[in-house]
Short mmCIF file of C-alpha atoms in Angstrom, two decimals:
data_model
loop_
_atom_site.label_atom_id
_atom_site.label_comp_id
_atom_site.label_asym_id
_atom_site.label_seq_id
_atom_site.Cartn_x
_atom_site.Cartn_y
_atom_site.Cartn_z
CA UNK A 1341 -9.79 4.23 42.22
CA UNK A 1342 -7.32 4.50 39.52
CA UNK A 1343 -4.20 3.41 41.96
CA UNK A 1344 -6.56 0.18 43.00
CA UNK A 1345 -6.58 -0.84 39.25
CA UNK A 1346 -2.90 -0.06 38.83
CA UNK A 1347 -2.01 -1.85 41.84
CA UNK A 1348 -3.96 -4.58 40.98
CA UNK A 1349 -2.36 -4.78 37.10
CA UNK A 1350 0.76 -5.00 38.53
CA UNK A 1351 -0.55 -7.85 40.69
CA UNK A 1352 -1.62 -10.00 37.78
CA UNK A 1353 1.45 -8.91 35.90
CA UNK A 1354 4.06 -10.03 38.78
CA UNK A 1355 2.08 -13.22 39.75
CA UNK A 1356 1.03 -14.67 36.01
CA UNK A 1357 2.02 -18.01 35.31
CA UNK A 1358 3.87 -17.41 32.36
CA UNK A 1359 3.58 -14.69 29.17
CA UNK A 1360 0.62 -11.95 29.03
CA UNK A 1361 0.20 -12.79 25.53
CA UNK A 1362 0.93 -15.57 23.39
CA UNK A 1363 2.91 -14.35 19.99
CA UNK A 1364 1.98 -17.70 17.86
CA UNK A 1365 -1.62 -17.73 19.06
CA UNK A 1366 -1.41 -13.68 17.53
CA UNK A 1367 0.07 -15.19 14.46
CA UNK A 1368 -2.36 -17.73 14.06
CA UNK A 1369 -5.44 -15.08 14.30
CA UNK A 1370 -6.89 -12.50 12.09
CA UNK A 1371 -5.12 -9.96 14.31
CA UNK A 1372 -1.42 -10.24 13.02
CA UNK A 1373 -2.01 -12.88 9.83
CA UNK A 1374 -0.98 -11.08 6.53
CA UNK A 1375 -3.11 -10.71 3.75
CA UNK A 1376 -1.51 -11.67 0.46
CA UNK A 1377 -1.35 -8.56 -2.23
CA UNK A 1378 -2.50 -9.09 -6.11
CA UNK A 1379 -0.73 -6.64 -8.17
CA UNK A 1380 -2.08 -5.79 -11.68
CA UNK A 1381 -2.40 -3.68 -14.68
CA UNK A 1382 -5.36 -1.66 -14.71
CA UNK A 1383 -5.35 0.12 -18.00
CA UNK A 1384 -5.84 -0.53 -21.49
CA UNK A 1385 -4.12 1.72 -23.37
CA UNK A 1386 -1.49 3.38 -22.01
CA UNK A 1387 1.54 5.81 -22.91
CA UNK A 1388 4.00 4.41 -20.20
CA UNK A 1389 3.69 0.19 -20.49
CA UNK A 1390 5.36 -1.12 -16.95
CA UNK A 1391 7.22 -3.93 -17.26
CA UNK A 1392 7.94 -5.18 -14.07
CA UNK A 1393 6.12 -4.86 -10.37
CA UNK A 1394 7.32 -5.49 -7.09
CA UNK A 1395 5.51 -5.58 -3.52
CA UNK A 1396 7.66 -5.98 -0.31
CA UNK A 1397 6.73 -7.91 1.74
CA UNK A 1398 4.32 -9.68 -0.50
CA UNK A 1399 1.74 -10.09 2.31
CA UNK A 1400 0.51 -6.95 3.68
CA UNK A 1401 0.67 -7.32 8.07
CA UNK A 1402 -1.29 -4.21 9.87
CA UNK A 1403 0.93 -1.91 11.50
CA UNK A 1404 3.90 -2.93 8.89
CA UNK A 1405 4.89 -0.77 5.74
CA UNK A 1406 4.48 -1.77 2.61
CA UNK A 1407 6.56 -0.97 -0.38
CA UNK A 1408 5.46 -0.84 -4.25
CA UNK A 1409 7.86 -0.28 -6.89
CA UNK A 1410 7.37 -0.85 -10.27
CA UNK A 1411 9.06 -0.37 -14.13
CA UNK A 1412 8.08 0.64 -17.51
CA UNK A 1413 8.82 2.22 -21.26
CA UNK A 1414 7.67 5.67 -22.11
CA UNK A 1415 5.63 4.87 -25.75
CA UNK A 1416 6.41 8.66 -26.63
CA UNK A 1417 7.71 11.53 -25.14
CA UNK A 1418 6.06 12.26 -21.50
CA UNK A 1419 6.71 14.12 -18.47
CA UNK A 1420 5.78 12.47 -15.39
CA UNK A 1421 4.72 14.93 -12.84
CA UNK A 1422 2.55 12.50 -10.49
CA UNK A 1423 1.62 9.22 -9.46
CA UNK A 1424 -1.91 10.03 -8.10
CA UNK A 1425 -2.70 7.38 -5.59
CA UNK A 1426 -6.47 6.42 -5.36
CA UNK A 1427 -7.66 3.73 -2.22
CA UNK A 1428 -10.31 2.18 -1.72
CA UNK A 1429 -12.68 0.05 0.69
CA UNK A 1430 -14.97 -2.14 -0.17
CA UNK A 1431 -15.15 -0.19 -3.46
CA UNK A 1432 -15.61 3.11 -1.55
CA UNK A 1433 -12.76 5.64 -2.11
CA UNK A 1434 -11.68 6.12 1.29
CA UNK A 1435 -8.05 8.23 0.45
CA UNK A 1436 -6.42 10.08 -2.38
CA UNK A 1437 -3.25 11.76 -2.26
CA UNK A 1438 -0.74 12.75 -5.14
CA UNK A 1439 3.19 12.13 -4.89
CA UNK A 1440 4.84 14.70 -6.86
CA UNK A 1441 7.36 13.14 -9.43
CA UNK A 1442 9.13 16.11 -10.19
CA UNK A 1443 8.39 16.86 -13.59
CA UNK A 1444 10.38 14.14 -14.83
CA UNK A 1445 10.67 14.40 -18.75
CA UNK A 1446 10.87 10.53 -20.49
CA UNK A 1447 11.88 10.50 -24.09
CA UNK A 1448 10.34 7.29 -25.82
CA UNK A 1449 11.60 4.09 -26.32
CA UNK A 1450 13.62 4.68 -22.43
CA UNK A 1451 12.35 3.56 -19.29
CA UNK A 1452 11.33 5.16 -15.60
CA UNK A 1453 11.06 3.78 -12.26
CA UNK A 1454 8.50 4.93 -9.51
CA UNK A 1455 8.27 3.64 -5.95
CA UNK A 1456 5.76 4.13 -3.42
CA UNK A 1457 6.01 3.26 0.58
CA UNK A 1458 2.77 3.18 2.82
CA UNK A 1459 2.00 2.90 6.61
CA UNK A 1460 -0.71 -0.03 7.33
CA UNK A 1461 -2.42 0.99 10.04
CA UNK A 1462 -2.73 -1.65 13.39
CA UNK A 1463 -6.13 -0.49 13.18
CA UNK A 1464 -6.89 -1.40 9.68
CA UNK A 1465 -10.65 -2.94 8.88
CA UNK A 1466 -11.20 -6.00 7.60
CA UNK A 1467 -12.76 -6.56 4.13
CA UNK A 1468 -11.56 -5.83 0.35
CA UNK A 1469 -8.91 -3.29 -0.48
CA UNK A 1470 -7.96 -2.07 -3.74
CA UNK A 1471 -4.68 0.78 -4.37
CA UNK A 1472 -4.61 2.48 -7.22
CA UNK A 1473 -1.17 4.16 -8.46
CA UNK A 1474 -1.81 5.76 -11.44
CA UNK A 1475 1.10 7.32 -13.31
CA UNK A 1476 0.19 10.96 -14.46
CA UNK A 1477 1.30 13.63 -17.09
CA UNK A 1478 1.88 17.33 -17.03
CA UNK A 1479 -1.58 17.64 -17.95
CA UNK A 1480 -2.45 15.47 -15.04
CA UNK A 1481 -4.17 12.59 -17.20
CA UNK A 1482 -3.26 9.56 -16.38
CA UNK A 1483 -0.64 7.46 -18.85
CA UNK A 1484 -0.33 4.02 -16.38
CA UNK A 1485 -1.90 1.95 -13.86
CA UNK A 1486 -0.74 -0.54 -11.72
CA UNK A 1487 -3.67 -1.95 -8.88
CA UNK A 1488 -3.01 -4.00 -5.79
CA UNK A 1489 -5.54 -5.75 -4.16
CA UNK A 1490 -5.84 -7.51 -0.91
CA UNK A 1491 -8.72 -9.05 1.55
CA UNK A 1492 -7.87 -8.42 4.97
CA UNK A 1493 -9.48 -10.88 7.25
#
């Protein structure tokens, strides 16, 4: 049975009238259109104010990577041991995970980069996404915020 159904997928394969699948029509649908990403702040009062955000690409595509990176001003001394990632689905957390910054000792007034690179699953649902990076202290509170959001259709 199985080498009838191979036999015949090469058959339909060989014999098609022109491409198995049609890349623009994919582009066009829900399958392989990108959903565009909101990034931003999601804390009052902070002791690390970021400055500056970016998200590469700026619409997130399932089965891409995605890339946040973002800037900010220690307010007073810190060390930065974690940015404590929190994501959720539909308002359910679905993943959290912690990123180990290394213990990273900001005096204030100076300023600190973090970065963070993700895998978007092919398989990923659609409906309302929200990531949050939060920025945490040796005493694992958190000192920063930054949120991105995104509706995948």
């Amino acid at each position: 049975m199985k080498g009838v159904f191979f036999v015949a997928l090469l058959a339909f394969a060989f014999c098609a009238d022109g491409p198995l699948f049609d890349y623009t029509a994919l582009l066009k649908s829900a399958m392989l259109k990108g959903a565009k990403i909101e990034l931003s702040l999601c804390m009052e009062e902070t002791h690390f104010k970021i400055t500056r955000t970016t998200v590469y690409p700026e619409e997130i595509i399932k089965g891409d990577d995605i890339a946040f990176k973002a800037q900010g001003q220690a307010l007073e001394d810190l060390v930065i041991k974690n940015l404590h990632l929190v994501t959720k689905y539909n308002g359910a957390d679905i993943f959290i995970d912690d990123k180990d910054q290394g213990m990273h000792e900001v005096p204030a007034g100076k300023t600190h980069s973090f970065a963070y690179t993700a895998s978007v699953p092919s398989f990923t649902p659609s409906g309302s996404w929200d990531i949050y990076l939060y920025l945490q202290n040796d005493k694992d509170e958190n000192i920063s915020c930054l949120l991105a959001h995104f509706d995948m259709e």
